[in-house]
mmCIF file of C-alpha atoms in Angstrom:
data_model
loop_
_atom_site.group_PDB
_atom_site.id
_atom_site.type_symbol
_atom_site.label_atom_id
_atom_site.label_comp_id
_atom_site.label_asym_id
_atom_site.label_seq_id
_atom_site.Cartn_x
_atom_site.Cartn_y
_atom_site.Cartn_z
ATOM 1 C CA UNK G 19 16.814 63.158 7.486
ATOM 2 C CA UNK G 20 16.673 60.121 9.222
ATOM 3 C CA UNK G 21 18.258 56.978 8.184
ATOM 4 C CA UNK G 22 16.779 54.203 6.605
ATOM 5 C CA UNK G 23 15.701 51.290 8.876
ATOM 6 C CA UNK G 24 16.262 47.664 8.662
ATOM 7 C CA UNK G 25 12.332 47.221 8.644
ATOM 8 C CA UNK G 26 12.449 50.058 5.796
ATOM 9 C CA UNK G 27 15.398 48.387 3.908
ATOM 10 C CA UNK G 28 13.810 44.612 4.041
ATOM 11 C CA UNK G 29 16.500 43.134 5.003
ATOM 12 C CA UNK G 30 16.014 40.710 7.758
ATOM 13 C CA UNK G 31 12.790 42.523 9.675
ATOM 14 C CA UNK G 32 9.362 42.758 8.308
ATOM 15 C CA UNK G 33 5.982 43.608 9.558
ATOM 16 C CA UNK G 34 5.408 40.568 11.644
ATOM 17 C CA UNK G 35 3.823 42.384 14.267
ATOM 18 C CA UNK G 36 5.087 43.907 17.596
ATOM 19 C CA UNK G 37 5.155 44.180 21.637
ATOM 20 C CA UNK G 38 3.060 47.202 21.543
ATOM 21 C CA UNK G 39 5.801 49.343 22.052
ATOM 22 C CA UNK G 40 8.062 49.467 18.460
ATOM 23 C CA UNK G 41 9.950 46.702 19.157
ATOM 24 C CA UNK G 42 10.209 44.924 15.921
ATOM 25 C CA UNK G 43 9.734 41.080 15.640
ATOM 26 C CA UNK G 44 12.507 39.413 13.955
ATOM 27 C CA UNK G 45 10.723 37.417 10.475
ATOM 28 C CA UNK G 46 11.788 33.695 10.385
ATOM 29 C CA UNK G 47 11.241 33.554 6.935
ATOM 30 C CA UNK G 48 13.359 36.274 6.527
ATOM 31 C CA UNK G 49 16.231 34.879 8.438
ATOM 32 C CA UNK G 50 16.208 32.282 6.270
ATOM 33 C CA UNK G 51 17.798 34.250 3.805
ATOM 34 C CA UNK G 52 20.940 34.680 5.496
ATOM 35 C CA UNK G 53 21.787 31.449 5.862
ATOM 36 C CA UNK G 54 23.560 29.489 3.311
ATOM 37 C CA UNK G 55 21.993 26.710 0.579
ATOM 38 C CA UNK G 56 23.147 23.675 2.400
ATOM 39 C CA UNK G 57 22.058 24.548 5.946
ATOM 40 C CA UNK G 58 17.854 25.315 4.863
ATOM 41 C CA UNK G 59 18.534 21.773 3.198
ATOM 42 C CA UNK G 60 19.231 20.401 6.038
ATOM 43 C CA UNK G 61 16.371 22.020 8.100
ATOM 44 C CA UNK G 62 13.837 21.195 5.120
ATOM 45 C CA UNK G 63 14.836 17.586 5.366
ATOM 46 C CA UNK G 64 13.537 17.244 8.816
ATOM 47 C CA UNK G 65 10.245 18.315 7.919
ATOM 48 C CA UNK G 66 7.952 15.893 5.190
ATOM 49 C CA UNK G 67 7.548 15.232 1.715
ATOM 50 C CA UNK G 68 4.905 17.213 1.826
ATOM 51 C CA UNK G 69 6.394 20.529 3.446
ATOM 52 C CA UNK G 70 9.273 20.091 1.255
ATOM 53 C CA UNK G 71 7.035 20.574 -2.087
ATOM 54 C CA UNK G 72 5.620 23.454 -0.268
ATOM 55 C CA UNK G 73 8.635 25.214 0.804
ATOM 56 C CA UNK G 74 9.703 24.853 -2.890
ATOM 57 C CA UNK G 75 6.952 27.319 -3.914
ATOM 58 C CA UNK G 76 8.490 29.752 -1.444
ATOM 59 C CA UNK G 77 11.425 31.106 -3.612
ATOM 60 C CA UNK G 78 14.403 30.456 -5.487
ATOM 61 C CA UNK G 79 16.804 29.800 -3.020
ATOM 62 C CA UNK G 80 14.157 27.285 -1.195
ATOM 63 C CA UNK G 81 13.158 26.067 -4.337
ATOM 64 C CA UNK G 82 16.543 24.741 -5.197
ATOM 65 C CA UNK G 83 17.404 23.490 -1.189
ATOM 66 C CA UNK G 84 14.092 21.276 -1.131
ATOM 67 C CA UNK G 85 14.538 19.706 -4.487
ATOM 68 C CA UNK G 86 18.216 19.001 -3.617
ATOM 69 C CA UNK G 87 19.652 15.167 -2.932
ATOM 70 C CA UNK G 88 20.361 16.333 0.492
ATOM 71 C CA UNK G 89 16.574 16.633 1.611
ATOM 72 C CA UNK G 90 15.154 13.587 -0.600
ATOM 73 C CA UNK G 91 17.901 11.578 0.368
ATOM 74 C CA UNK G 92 16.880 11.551 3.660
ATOM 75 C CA UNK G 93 13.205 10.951 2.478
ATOM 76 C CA UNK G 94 14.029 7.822 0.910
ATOM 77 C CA UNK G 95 14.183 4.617 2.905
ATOM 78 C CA UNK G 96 17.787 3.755 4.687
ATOM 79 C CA UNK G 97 18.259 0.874 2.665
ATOM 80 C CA UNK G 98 16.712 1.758 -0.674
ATOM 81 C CA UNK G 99 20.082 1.095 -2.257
ATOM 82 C CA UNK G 100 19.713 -2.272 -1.300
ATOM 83 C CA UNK G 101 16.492 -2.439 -2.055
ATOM 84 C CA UNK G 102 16.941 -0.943 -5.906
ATOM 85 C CA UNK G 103 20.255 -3.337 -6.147
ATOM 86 C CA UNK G 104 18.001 -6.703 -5.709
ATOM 87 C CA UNK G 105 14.960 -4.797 -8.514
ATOM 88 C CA UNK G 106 14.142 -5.616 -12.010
ATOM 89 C CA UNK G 107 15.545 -1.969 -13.172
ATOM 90 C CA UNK G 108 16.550 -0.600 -9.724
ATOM 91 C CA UNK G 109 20.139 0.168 -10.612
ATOM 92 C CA UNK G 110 19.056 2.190 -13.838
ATOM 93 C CA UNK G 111 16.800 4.210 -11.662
ATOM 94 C CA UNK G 112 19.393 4.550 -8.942
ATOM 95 C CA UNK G 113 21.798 5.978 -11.414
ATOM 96 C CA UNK G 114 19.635 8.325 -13.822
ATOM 97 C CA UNK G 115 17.426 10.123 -11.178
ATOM 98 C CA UNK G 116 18.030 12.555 -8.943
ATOM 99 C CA UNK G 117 16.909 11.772 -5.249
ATOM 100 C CA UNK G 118 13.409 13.552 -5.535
ATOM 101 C CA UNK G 119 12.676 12.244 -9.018
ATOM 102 C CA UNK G 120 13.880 8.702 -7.332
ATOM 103 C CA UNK G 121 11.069 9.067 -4.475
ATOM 104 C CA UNK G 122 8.446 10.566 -7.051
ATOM 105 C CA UNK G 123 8.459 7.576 -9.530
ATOM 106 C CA UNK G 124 8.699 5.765 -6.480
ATOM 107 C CA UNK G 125 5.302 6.580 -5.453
ATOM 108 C CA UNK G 126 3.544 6.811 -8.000
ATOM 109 C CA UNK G 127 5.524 2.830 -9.812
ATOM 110 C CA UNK G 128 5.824 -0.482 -8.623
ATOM 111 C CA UNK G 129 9.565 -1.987 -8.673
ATOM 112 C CA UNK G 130 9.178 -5.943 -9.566
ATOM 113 C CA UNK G 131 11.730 -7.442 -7.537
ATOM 114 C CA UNK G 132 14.453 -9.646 -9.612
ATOM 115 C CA UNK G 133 12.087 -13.043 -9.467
ATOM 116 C CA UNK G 134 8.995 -11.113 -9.842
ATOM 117 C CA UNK G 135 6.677 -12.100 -7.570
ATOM 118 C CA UNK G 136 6.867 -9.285 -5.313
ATOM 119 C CA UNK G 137 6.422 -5.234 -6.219
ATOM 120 C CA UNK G 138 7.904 -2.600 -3.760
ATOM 121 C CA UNK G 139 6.833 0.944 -4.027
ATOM 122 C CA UNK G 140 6.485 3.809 -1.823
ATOM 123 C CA UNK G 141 3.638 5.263 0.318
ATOM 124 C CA UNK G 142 3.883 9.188 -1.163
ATOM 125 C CA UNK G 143 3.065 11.349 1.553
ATOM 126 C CA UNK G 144 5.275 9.484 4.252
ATOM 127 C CA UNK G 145 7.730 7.528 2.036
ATOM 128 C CA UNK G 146 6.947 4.346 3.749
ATOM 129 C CA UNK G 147 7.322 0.990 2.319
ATOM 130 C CA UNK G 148 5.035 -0.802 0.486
ATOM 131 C CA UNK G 149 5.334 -4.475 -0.477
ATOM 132 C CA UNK G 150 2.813 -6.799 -2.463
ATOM 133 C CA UNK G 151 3.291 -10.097 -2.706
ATOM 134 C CA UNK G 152 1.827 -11.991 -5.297
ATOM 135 C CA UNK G 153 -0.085 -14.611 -5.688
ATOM 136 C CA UNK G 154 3.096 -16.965 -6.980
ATOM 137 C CA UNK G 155 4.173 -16.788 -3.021
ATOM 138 C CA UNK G 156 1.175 -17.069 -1.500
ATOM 139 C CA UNK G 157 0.387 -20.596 0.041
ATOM 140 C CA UNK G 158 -2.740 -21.641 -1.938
ATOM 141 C CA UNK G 159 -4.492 -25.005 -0.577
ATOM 142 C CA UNK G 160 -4.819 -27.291 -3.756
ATOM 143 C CA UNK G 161 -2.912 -24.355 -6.097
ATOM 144 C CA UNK G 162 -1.038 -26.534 -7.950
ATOM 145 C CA UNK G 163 -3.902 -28.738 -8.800
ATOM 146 C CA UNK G 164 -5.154 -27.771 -12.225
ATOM 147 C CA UNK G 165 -8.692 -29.541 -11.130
ATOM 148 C CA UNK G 166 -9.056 -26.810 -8.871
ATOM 149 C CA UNK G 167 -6.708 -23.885 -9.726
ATOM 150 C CA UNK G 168 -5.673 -22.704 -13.334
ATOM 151 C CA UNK G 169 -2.554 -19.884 -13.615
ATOM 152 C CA UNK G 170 -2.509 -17.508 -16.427
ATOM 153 C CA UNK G 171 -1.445 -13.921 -17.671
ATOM 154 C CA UNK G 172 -3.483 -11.242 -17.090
ATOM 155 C CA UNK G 173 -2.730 -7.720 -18.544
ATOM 156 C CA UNK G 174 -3.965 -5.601 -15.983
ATOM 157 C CA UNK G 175 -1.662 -7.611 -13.210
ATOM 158 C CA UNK G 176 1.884 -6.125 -12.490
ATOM 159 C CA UNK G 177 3.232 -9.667 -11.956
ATOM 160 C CA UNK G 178 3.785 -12.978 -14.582
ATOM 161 C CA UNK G 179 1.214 -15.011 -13.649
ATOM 162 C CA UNK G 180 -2.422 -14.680 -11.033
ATOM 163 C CA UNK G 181 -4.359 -17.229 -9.818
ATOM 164 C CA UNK G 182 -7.911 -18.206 -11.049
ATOM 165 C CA UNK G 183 -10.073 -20.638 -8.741
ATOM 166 C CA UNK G 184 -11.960 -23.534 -10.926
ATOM 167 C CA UNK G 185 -13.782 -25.107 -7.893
ATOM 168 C CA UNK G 186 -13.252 -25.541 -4.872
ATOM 169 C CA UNK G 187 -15.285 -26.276 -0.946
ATOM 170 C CA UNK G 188 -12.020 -25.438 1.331
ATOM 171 C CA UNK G 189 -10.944 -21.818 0.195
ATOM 172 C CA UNK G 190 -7.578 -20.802 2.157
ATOM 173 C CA UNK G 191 -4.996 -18.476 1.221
ATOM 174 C CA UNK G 192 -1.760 -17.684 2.943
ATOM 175 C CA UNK G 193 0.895 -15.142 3.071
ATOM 176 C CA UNK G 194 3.568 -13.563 5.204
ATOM 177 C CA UNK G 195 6.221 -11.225 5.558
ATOM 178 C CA UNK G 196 8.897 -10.111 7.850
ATOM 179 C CA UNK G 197 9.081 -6.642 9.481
ATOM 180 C CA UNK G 198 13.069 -6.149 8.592
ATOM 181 C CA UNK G 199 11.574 -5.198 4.866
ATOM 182 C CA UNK G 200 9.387 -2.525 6.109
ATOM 183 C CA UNK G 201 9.429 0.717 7.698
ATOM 184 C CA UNK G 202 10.076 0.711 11.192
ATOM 185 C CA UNK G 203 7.594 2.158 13.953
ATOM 186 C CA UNK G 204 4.663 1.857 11.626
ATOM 187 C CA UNK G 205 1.294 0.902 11.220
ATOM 188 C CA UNK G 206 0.741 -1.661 8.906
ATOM 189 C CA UNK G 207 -2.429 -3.213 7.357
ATOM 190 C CA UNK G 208 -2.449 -5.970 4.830
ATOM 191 C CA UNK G 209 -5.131 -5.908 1.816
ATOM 192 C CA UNK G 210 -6.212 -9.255 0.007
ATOM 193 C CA UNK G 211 -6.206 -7.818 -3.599
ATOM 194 C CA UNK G 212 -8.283 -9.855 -6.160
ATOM 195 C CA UNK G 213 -11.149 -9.934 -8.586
ATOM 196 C CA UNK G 214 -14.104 -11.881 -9.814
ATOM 197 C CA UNK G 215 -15.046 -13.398 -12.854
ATOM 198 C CA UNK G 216 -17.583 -13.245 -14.729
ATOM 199 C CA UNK G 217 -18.680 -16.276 -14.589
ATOM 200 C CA UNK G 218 -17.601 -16.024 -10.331
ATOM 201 C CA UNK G 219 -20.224 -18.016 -8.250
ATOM 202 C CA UNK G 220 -21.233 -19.734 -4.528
ATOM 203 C CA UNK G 221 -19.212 -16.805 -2.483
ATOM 204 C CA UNK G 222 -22.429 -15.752 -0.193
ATOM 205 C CA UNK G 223 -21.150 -16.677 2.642
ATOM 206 C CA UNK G 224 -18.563 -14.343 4.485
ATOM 207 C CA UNK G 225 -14.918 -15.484 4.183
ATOM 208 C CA UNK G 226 -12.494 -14.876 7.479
ATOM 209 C CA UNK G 227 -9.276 -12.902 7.167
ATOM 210 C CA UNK G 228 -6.354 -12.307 9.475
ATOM 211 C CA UNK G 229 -3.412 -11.141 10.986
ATOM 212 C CA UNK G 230 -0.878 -12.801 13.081
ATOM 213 C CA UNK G 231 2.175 -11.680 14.743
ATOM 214 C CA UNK G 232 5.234 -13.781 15.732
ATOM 215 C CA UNK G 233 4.223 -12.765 19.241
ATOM 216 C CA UNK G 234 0.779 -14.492 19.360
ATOM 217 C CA UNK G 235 -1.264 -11.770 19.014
ATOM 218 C CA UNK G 236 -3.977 -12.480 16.165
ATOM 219 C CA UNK G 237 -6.231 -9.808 14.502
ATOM 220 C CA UNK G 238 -9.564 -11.824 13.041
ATOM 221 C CA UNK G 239 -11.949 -10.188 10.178
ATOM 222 C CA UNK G 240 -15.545 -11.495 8.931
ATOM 223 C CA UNK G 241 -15.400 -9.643 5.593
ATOM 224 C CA UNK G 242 -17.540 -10.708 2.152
ATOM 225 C CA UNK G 243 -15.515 -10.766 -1.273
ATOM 226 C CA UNK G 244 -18.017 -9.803 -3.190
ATOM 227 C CA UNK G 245 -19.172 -6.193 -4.090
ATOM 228 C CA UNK G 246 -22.445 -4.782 -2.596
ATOM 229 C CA UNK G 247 -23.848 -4.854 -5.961
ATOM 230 C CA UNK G 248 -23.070 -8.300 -6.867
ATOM 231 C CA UNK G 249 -24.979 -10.304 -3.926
ATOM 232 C CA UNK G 250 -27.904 -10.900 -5.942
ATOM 233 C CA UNK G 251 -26.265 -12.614 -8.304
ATOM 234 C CA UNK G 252 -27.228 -16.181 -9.786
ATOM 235 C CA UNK G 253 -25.045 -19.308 -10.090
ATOM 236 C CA UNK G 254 -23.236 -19.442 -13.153
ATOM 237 C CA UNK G 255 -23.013 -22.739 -15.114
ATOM 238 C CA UNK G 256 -21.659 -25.226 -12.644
ATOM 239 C CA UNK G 257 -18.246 -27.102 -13.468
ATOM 240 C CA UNK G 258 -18.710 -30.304 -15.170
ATOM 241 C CA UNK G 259 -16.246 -32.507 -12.750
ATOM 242 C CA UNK G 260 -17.978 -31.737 -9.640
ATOM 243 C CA UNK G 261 -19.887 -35.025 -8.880
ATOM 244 C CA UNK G 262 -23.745 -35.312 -8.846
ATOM 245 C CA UNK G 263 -23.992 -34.770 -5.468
ATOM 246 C CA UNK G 264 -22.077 -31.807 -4.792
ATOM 247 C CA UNK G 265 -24.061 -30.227 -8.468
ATOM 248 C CA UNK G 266 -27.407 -30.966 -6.687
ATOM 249 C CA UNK G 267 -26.543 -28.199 -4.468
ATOM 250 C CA UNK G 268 -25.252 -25.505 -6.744
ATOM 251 C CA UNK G 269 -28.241 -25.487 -9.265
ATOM 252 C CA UNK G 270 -30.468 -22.521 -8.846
ATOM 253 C CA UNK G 271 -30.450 -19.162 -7.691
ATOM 254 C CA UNK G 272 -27.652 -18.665 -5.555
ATOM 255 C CA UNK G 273 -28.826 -17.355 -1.476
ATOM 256 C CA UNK G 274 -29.797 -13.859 -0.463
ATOM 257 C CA UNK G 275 -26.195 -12.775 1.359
ATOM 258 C CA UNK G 276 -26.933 -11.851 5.199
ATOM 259 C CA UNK G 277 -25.038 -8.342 5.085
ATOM 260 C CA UNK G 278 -24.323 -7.453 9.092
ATOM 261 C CA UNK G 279 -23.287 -4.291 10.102
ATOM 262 C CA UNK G 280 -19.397 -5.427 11.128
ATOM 263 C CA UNK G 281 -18.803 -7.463 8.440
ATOM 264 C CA UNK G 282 -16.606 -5.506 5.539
ATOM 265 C CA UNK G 283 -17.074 -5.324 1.800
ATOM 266 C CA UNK G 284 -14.339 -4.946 -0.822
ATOM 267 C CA UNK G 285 -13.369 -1.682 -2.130
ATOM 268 C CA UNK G 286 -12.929 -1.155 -5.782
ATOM 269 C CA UNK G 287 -8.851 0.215 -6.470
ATOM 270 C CA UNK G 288 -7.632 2.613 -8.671
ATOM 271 C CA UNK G 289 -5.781 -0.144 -10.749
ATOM 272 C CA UNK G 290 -8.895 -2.092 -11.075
ATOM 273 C CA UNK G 291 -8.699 -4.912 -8.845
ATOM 274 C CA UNK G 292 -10.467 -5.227 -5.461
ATOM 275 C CA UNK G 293 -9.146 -5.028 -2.475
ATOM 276 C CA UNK G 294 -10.298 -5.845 1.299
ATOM 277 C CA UNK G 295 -8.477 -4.947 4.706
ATOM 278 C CA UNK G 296 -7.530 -8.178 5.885
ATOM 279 C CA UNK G 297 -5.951 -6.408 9.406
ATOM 280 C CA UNK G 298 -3.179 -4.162 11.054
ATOM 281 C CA UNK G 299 0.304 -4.738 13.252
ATOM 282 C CA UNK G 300 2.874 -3.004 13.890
ATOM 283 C CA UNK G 301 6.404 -2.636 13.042
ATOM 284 C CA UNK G 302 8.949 -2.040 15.942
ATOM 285 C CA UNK G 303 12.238 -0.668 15.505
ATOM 286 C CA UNK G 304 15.019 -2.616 16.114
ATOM 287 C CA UNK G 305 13.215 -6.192 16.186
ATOM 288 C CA UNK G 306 12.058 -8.738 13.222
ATOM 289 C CA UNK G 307 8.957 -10.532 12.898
ATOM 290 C CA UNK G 308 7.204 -13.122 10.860
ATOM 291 C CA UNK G 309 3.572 -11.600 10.348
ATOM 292 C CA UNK G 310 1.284 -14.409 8.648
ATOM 293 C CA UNK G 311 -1.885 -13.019 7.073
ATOM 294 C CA UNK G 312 -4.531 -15.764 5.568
ATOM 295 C CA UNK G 313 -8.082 -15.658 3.678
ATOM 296 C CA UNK G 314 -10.207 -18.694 4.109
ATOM 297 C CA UNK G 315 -14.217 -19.567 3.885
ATOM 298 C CA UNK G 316 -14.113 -23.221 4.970
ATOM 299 C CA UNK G 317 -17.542 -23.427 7.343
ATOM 300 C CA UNK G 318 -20.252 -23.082 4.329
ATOM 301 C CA UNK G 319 -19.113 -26.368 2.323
ATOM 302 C CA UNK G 320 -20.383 -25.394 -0.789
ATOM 303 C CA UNK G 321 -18.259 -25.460 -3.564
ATOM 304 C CA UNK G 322 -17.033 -21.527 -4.973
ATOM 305 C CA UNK G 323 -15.085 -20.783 -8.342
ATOM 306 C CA UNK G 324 -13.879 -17.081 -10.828
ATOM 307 C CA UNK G 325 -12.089 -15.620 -7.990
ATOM 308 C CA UNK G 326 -8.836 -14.521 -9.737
ATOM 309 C CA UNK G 327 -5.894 -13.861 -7.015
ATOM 310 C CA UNK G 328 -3.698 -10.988 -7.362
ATOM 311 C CA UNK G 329 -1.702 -11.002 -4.206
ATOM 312 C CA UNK G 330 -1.858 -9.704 -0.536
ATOM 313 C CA UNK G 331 -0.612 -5.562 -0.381
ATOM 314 C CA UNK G 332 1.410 -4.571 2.787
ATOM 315 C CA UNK G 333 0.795 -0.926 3.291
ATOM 316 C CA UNK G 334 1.149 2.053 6.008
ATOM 317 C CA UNK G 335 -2.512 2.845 7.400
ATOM 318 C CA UNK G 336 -3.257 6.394 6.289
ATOM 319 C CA UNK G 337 -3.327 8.963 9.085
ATOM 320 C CA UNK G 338 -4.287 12.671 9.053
ATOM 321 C CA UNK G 339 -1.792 14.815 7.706
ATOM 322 C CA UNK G 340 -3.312 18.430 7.593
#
């Protein structure tokens, strides 16, 4: 009788197909078998986030290489230490998670840093870095004028404090932020994040937002900040310390908004709060760069009040992962 085979006995063949003429292709998954813990680890940690939590479903011994340190470590950003040292928190998180459990409440919490106007997190699929800075270090014309700007809590805000606009003609918001914090070789975008009051009113006309590099190169946006289905609304009461002449024009039923084809609308968040693409740049490796990124609608001249400021999220574009 003849002896068993190795594509009989399992062990390192399997039906994977042939040459046509009984040769016997060797399995990869199969070969992964013989190797030891630490060395699949290491090949599962050049893959993705994503592969890894599918090569966990394969078996035991890739279940317990893909959840190890050694692959999520490698996931996490190089300087997350840093990064968790200089966080409201970071050190107890650094200390009581293991690596994967580190990048999973990562990605799905924001990290206040320790003066709390800015919230780091992590972009789940890639493990990029994400960075919103809040409305506390944004330059705000006239924001520390209580005549035109008012601070106050807000329960569904991750930071101390937002910014609510009273009145105002001259609307302009700026922020930056320097590459070194993010992820190198990516593709950023900025987001103005905000929200309207109830009582929000004269914001028919389109607003401009932008991006600039330190290199010159400026990315300019025509974008409205208010919902498709609020452009028909009316004026709200006007403030009583605008002058008679400037209330003569804000009486009434507000104008139809002109919506073009090119110009964007705000998209509602999961969190709540609205949020509109302000514009992209990119990160290179190796080199640091200021990146300013400001909201304005100065040409109309009418005067605008209820939008409540949240901040201005830096975040990887998504891309295509199959």
């Amino acid at each position: 009788m003849a002896g068993k085979s190795s594509r009989d006995s399992g062990y390192g063949y399997g039906d994977c197909g042939g040459d046509g003429n009984g040769d016997q292709i060797f399995c990869a998954i199969d070969f992964f078998y013989f190797l030891p813990e630490g060395c699949i680890a290491a090949i599962i940690s050049f893959t993705s986030p994503r592969d890894a939590c599918r090569l966990a479903s394969v078996s035991k011994i890739f279940k317990s290489a893909a959840d190890s340190d050694q692959v999520w470590e490698r996931f996490l950003p190089s300087d997350y230490r840093d990064v968790l040292r200089n966080s409201d928190g970071g050190l107890a998180l650094l200390n009581s998670l293991s690596k994967r459990q580190l990048y999973l409440h990562l990605s799905e919490h924001q990290l206040l840093d320790q003066s709390g106007t800015k919230s780091f997190s992590l972009e789940r699929l890639s493990g990029k870095k994400c960075y919103t800075i809040s409305a506390e270090e944004l330059g705000i014309t006239w924001g520390d004028t209580p005549r035109y700007w008012i601070w106050r809590t807000a329960p569904e805000s991750r930071f101390q404090e937002v910014a609510e606009l009273v009145t105002v003609c001259w609307l302009e918001i700026r922020g930056k932020i320097h590459t070194r914090s993010l992820s190198p070789d990516t593709n950023y975008a900025a987001y103005f994040v905000f929200k309207m009051s109830e009582e929000a009113y004269g914001f028919y006309s389109p607003a401009e937002v932008a991006v600039k590099t330190a290199g010159g190169k400026t990315e300019t946006r025509t974008v409205y900040l208010v919902p498709q289905e609020g452009q028909n609304q009316r004026y709200q009461i006007v403030p009583r310390r605008i002058g008679v002449f400037n209330r003569r024009h804000m009486t009434g039923m507000q104008p139809t908004m002109q919506r073009e084809g090119d110009l964007k609308l705000p998209k509602q968040r999961a969190d709540g709060w609205l949020e509109v693409e302000m514009g992209e740049f990119w990160t290179q490796r190796d080199e640091d760069e200021e990146v300013e990124m400001w909201v304005r609608e100065i040409k109309a001249g009418n005067w605008k009040g209820g939008l409540i400021v949240e901040g201005i999220e830096v975040r990887p574009k998504p891309v295509n992962i199959q």
